[in-house]
Amino acid sequence: MTKLDSEIRPLIVDSGAIPYLAETLYSSTPDSQENAAATLLNISISCKEALVSTRGVLDAISHVLSHHRDTSSPTAVQSSAATLHSLLVVDEYRPIIGSKRDIVYALVDIIKSLNSPSRSIKDALKALFGISLYPLNRSTMIHLGAVAPLFSLVVKDGRIGIVEDSTAVIAQIAGCEESEEAFRKVSGIGVLVDLMDSATGSSMRTKENAVSALLNLVMCGGDKVAADVREKAETATDGLADVAENGSAKGKNKAVTLLTVLFDGFGSNENGLRDQTS
């Protein structure tokens, strides 16, 4: 009913069904768990506040995600991650969900696991992206080990959609002070620069994400990071120019700003850079 009839979702919420649906996420019966997770996902489209304000819902979602390696149904995991993504559209819910370290850790573990289905990885990435849109969540994501598996997906996973979604998250978490050291440990700057090389076959969205990530790194790391980016990006000017000429409006602006930083230096352009990355 919640899938086919949007008008019935509020009626189901008003009937007091949410706590029972949340409780069913702990079920050891796959069908029950899957149906409860799918129903909560459908309800999240129309009744976001009711879900977030109901005690135990986020804990139940965390339970499903945290047991993705063993007892949780993959379909329930995917619906639960998608529910988070749906809720994270609302700005006020990003700090609430991001403060649940067990949820963040579980999402990171999903993208880290070699046995995770592609759909689970994509839904987890979308949820992580929503979490990363709140600046104070980014350091938490780094501390919980998000950087290495994100770059691993970029380097080892050839599926365009996965690489695009991974670099979208990377671009966001690059915008915090902790990103410089974390990215350095995985040679992140080099990976991002390589993505702009036409020889890698990266999509325009991936290239724009790489530009955004480098720009955010420079923003938070200053002259030292700008020098590192400048040194490694000397061979990627064609890729930068491609984004500056053919990217989206936002992508063009960021590429032009990054080109300015690389050739004119960070200090003289710090105010303009701050405007572009805000």
CSV table of C-alpha atoms in Angstrom, one decimal:
chain,number,residue,atom,x,y,z
A,1,MET,CA,0.0,0.0,0.0
A,2,THR,CA,2.8,2.5,0.9
A,3,LYS,CA,4.5,1.8,-2.4
A,4,LEU,CA,1.5,2.4,-4.7
A,5,ASP,CA,-0.6,5.0,-2.7
A,6,SER,CA,1.2,8.0,-1.3
A,7,GLU,CA,-2.0,9.2,0.3
A,8,ILE,CA,-2.2,6.2,2.6
A,9,ARG,CA,1.3,6.8,4.1
A,10,PRO,CA,0.2,9.4,6.6
A,11,LEU,CA,-2.8,7.3,7.6
A,12,ILE,CA,-0.4,4.4,8.3
A,13,VAL,CA,1.8,6.7,10.3
A,14,ASP,CA,-1.2,8.1,12.3
A,15,SER,CA,-2.3,4.6,13.1
A,16,GLY,CA,0.9,4.1,15.1
A,17,ALA,CA,2.6,1.6,12.8
A,18,ILE,CA,6.1,3.1,12.8
A,19,PRO,CA,7.3,1.6,16.2
A,20,TYR,CA,6.1,-1.9,15.1
A,21,LEU,CA,7.8,-1.6,11.7
A,22,ALA,CA,11.0,-0.5,13.5
A,23,GLU,CA,10.7,-3.5,15.8
A,24,THR,CA,10.3,-5.8,12.9
A,25,LEU,CA,13.7,-4.8,11.5
A,26,TYR,CA,15.1,-7.0,14.3
A,27,SER,CA,13.3,-10.0,12.9
A,28,SER,CA,15.3,-13.1,12.0
A,29,THR,CA,12.8,-13.8,9.2
A,30,PRO,CA,14.1,-12.2,6.0
A,31,ASP,CA,10.7,-11.6,4.4
A,32,SER,CA,9.5,-9.7,7.5
A,33,GLN,CA,12.6,-7.7,7.8
A,34,GLU,CA,12.6,-6.8,4.1
A,35,ASN,CA,8.9,-5.8,4.1
A,36,ALA,CA,9.4,-3.6,7.2
A,37,ALA,CA,12.4,-1.9,5.7
A,38,ALA,CA,10.7,-1.3,2.4
A,39,THR,CA,7.6,0.1,4.1
A,40,LEU,CA,9.8,2.5,6.2
A,41,LEU,CA,11.5,3.6,3.0
A,42,ASN,CA,8.2,4.4,1.3
A,43,ILE,CA,7.0,6.2,4.4
A,44,SER,CA,10.2,8.3,4.5
A,45,ILE,CA,9.2,9.8,1.1
A,46,SER,CA,6.1,11.5,2.6
A,47,CYS,CA,6.5,11.5,6.4
A,48,LYS,CA,10.1,12.2,7.2
A,49,GLU,CA,9.5,14.0,10.5
A,50,ALA,CA,7.4,11.1,11.8
A,51,LEU,CA,10.3,8.6,11.2
A,52,VAL,CA,13.0,10.8,12.8
A,53,SER,CA,11.0,11.7,15.8
A,54,THR,CA,9.9,8.1,16.6
A,55,ARG,CA,12.1,6.6,19.3
A,56,GLY,CA,14.1,3.6,18.2
A,57,VAL,CA,13.8,4.0,14.4
A,58,LEU,CA,17.4,5.0,13.8
A,59,ASP,CA,18.6,2.4,16.2
A,60,ALA,CA,16.7,-0.3,14.3
A,61,ILE,CA,18.1,0.9,11.0
A,62,SER,CA,21.5,0.8,12.5
A,63,HIS,CA,20.9,-2.8,13.6
A,64,VAL,CA,20.1,-3.8,10.0
A,65,LEU,CA,23.1,-2.0,8.6
A,66,SER,CA,25.5,-3.3,11.2
A,67,HIS,CA,24.6,-6.9,10.5
A,68,HIS,CA,25.0,-6.6,6.7
A,69,ARG,CA,27.7,-9.3,6.8
A,70,ASP,CA,25.6,-11.9,8.6
A,71,THR,CA,21.9,-11.8,9.7
A,72,SER,CA,20.5,-8.9,7.7
A,73,SER,CA,18.9,-9.4,4.4
A,74,PRO,CA,20.7,-7.6,1.6
A,75,THR,CA,17.4,-6.2,0.4
A,76,ALA,CA,16.6,-4.9,3.9
A,77,VAL,CA,20.1,-3.3,4.1
A,78,GLN,CA,19.6,-1.5,0.8
A,79,SER,CA,16.1,-0.2,1.9
A,80,SER,CA,17.5,0.9,5.2
A,81,ALA,CA,20.4,2.8,3.6
A,82,ALA,CA,18.0,4.3,1.1
A,83,THR,CA,15.7,5.4,3.9
A,84,LEU,CA,18.7,7.3,5.4
A,85,HIS,CA,19.4,8.9,2.1
A,86,SER,CA,15.7,10.0,1.9
A,87,LEU,CA,15.8,11.5,5.4
A,88,LEU,CA,19.1,13.3,4.7
A,89,VAL,CA,17.5,15.5,2.1
A,90,VAL,CA,16.4,17.5,5.1
A,91,ASP,CA,19.2,19.8,6.4
A,92,GLU,CA,18.2,19.5,10.0
A,93,TYR,CA,18.4,15.7,10.0
A,94,ARG,CA,22.0,15.6,8.9
A,95,PRO,CA,23.6,16.4,12.3
A,96,ILE,CA,21.2,14.0,14.0
A,97,ILE,CA,22.0,11.0,11.7
A,98,GLY,CA,25.7,12.0,11.5
A,99,SER,CA,25.9,11.9,15.3
A,100,LYS,CA,25.0,8.2,15.3
A,101,ARG,CA,28.5,6.8,14.9
A,102,ASP,CA,27.2,3.2,14.7
A,103,ILE,CA,25.3,4.2,11.6
A,104,VAL,CA,28.3,5.9,10.0
A,105,TYR,CA,30.6,3.0,10.9
A,106,ALA,CA,28.1,0.5,9.4
A,107,LEU,CA,27.8,2.4,6.1
A,108,VAL,CA,31.6,2.6,5.9
A,109,ASP,CA,31.8,-1.2,6.6
A,110,ILE,CA,29.3,-1.9,3.8
A,111,ILE,CA,31.5,-0.1,1.2
A,112,LYS,CA,34.6,-1.7,2.6
A,113,SER,CA,33.3,-5.3,2.4
A,114,LEU,CA,34.3,-7.3,-0.7
A,115,ASN,CA,31.0,-9.3,-0.4
A,116,SER,CA,28.6,-6.3,-0.5
A,117,PRO,CA,26.2,-6.4,-3.4
A,118,SER,CA,26.6,-3.4,-5.8
A,119,ARG,CA,23.2,-2.1,-4.8
A,120,SER,CA,24.1,-2.1,-1.2
A,121,ILE,CA,27.3,-0.2,-2.0
A,122,LYS,CA,25.5,2.4,-4.1
A,123,ASP,CA,22.8,3.0,-1.4
A,124,ALA,CA,25.5,3.2,1.3
A,125,LEU,CA,27.4,5.8,-0.7
A,126,LYS,CA,24.3,7.9,-1.2
A,127,ALA,CA,23.6,7.8,2.5
A,128,LEU,CA,27.3,8.7,3.2
A,129,PHE,CA,27.0,11.6,0.8
A,130,GLY,CA,24.0,13.0,2.6
A,131,ILE,CA,25.8,12.7,5.9
A,132,SER,CA,28.9,14.4,4.5
A,133,LEU,CA,26.9,17.5,3.5
A,134,TYR,CA,26.9,18.6,7.1
A,135,PRO,CA,30.5,19.9,7.6
A,136,LEU,CA,30.8,18.7,11.2
A,137,ASN,CA,30.1,15.1,10.1
A,138,ARG,CA,33.2,15.0,7.9
A,139,SER,CA,35.8,14.5,10.6
A,140,THR,CA,33.7,11.8,12.1
A,141,MET,CA,33.6,10.0,8.8
A,142,ILE,CA,37.4,10.3,8.5
A,143,HIS,CA,37.9,9.0,12.0
A,144,LEU,CA,35.7,6.0,11.4
A,145,GLY,CA,37.8,5.0,8.4
A,146,ALA,CA,35.8,6.2,5.4
A,147,VAL,CA,38.7,7.6,3.3
A,148,ALA,CA,40.6,4.3,2.4
A,149,PRO,CA,37.5,2.3,1.2
A,150,LEU,CA,36.2,5.3,-0.8
A,151,PHE,CA,39.5,5.6,-2.6
A,152,SER,CA,39.7,1.8,-3.0
A,153,LEU,CA,36.4,1.9,-4.8
A,154,VAL,CA,37.7,4.7,-7.1
A,155,VAL,CA,40.9,2.8,-7.9
A,156,LYS,CA,39.6,-0.8,-8.1
A,157,ASP,CA,35.9,-0.6,-9.1
A,158,GLY,CA,35.4,0.0,-12.8
A,159,ARG,CA,31.7,0.7,-12.6
A,160,ILE,CA,31.1,4.4,-13.6
A,161,GLY,CA,28.2,4.9,-11.2
A,162,ILE,CA,30.2,3.6,-8.2
A,163,VAL,CA,33.2,5.8,-9.0
A,164,GLU,CA,30.9,8.8,-9.5
A,165,ASP,CA,29.2,8.3,-6.2
A,166,SER,CA,32.5,7.6,-4.4
A,167,THR,CA,34.1,10.7,-5.7
A,168,ALA,CA,31.1,12.7,-4.7
A,169,VAL,CA,31.6,11.7,-1.1
A,170,ILE,CA,35.3,12.2,-1.3
A,171,ALA,CA,34.7,15.8,-2.6
A,172,GLN,CA,32.7,16.6,0.5
A,173,ILE,CA,34.9,15.1,3.2
A,174,ALA,CA,37.9,16.8,1.6
A,175,GLY,CA,36.4,20.0,3.1
A,176,CYS,CA,37.7,19.5,6.7
A,177,GLU,CA,41.1,19.9,8.4
A,178,GLU,CA,41.6,16.2,8.9
A,179,SER,CA,41.3,15.4,5.2
A,180,GLU,CA,44.9,16.4,4.3
A,181,GLU,CA,46.6,13.7,6.4
A,182,ALA,CA,43.9,11.1,5.6
A,183,PHE,CA,44.2,11.7,1.9
A,184,ARG,CA,48.0,11.7,2.0
A,185,LYS,CA,48.0,8.2,3.5
A,186,VAL,CA,46.2,6.8,0.4
A,187,SER,CA,47.9,9.1,-2.1
A,188,GLY,CA,44.6,10.8,-2.6
A,189,ILE,CA,45.8,13.8,-4.4
A,190,GLY,CA,47.5,11.6,-7.1
A,191,VAL,CA,44.4,9.6,-7.5
A,192,LEU,CA,42.2,12.6,-7.9
A,193,VAL,CA,44.6,14.2,-10.4
A,194,ASP,CA,44.7,10.9,-12.4
A,195,LEU,CA,40.9,11.0,-12.7
A,196,MET,CA,41.1,14.2,-14.7
A,197,ASP,CA,43.4,12.5,-17.3
A,198,SER,CA,41.5,11.7,-20.4
A,199,ALA,CA,43.3,8.4,-20.6
A,200,THR,CA,41.4,7.1,-17.5
A,201,GLY,CA,38.0,7.5,-19.3
A,202,SER,CA,36.5,9.3,-16.4
A,203,SER,CA,33.0,10.7,-16.8
A,204,MET,CA,32.5,14.4,-16.6
A,205,ARG,CA,30.7,14.0,-13.3
A,206,THR,CA,33.8,12.1,-11.9
A,207,LYS,CA,36.1,14.8,-13.2
A,208,GLU,CA,34.0,17.6,-11.6
A,209,ASN,CA,34.0,15.7,-8.3
A,210,ALA,CA,37.8,15.4,-8.5
A,211,VAL,CA,38.1,19.1,-9.1
A,212,SER,CA,35.8,19.9,-6.2
A,213,ALA,CA,37.8,17.6,-3.9
A,214,LEU,CA,41.1,19.1,-4.8
A,215,LEU,CA,39.7,22.6,-4.4
A,216,ASN,CA,38.3,21.7,-0.9
A,217,LEU,CA,41.7,20.2,0.0
A,218,VAL,CA,43.4,23.4,-0.9
A,219,MET,CA,40.8,25.4,0.9
A,220,CYS,CA,41.5,23.5,4.2
A,221,GLY,CA,45.2,22.9,3.7
A,222,GLY,CA,46.4,26.2,2.4
A,223,ASP,CA,49.7,26.8,0.6
A,224,LYS,CA,51.3,23.5,1.5
A,225,VAL,CA,48.5,21.5,-0.1
A,226,ALA,CA,48.2,23.9,-3.0
A,227,ALA,CA,51.9,23.2,-3.7
A,228,ASP,CA,51.3,19.5,-3.7
A,229,VAL,CA,48.3,19.8,-6.0
A,230,ARG,CA,50.2,22.1,-8.3
A,231,GLU,CA,53.1,19.7,-8.6
A,232,LYS,CA,50.9,16.6,-9.3
A,233,ALA,CA,48.4,18.4,-11.5
A,234,GLU,CA,51.0,19.7,-14.1
A,235,THR,CA,50.1,16.8,-16.3
A,236,ALA,CA,46.4,17.2,-15.9
A,237,THR,CA,45.8,20.7,-17.2
A,238,ASP,CA,44.0,19.3,-20.3
A,239,GLY,CA,41.5,17.6,-18.0
A,240,LEU,CA,41.1,20.7,-15.9
A,241,ALA,CA,40.5,22.7,-19.1
A,242,ASP,CA,38.0,20.2,-20.3
A,243,VAL,CA,35.9,20.7,-17.1
A,244,ALA,CA,36.3,24.4,-17.3
A,245,GLU,CA,35.0,24.4,-20.9
A,246,ASN,CA,32.5,21.6,-20.9
A,247,GLY,CA,31.4,20.9,-17.4
A,248,SER,CA,28.3,22.0,-15.5
A,249,ALA,CA,28.0,25.6,-14.4
A,250,LYS,CA,29.3,24.8,-10.9
A,251,GLY,CA,32.0,22.5,-12.4
A,252,LYS,CA,33.2,25.2,-14.7
A,253,ASN,CA,33.5,27.7,-11.9
A,254,LYS,CA,35.4,25.3,-9.7
A,255,ALA,CA,37.8,24.3,-12.5
A,256,VAL,CA,38.5,27.9,-13.3
A,257,THR,CA,39.2,28.6,-9.6
A,258,LEU,CA,41.5,25.6,-9.3
A,259,LEU,CA,43.4,26.6,-12.4
A,260,THR,CA,43.8,30.1,-10.9
A,261,VAL,CA,45.1,28.6,-7.7
A,262,LEU,CA,47.6,26.3,-9.5
A,263,PHE,CA,49.1,29.0,-11.7
A,264,ASP,CA,48.7,32.2,-9.6
A,265,GLY,CA,49.2,30.7,-6.1
A,266,PHE,CA,46.9,30.2,-3.2
A,267,GLY,CA,47.4,33.2,-1.0
A,268,SER,CA,46.5,35.9,-3.6
A,269,ASN,CA,43.2,34.0,-4.5
A,270,GLU,CA,42.1,32.8,-1.0
A,271,ASN,CA,39.0,35.1,-0.9
A,272,GLY,CA,37.9,34.1,-4.4
A,273,LEU,CA,38.4,30.4,-3.5
A,274,ARG,CA,36.4,30.7,-0.4
A,275,ASP,CA,33.5,32.1,-2.4
A,276,GLN,CA,33.7,29.3,-5.0
A,277,THR,CA,33.8,26.4,-2.4
A,278,SER,CA,31.1,27.7,-0.1
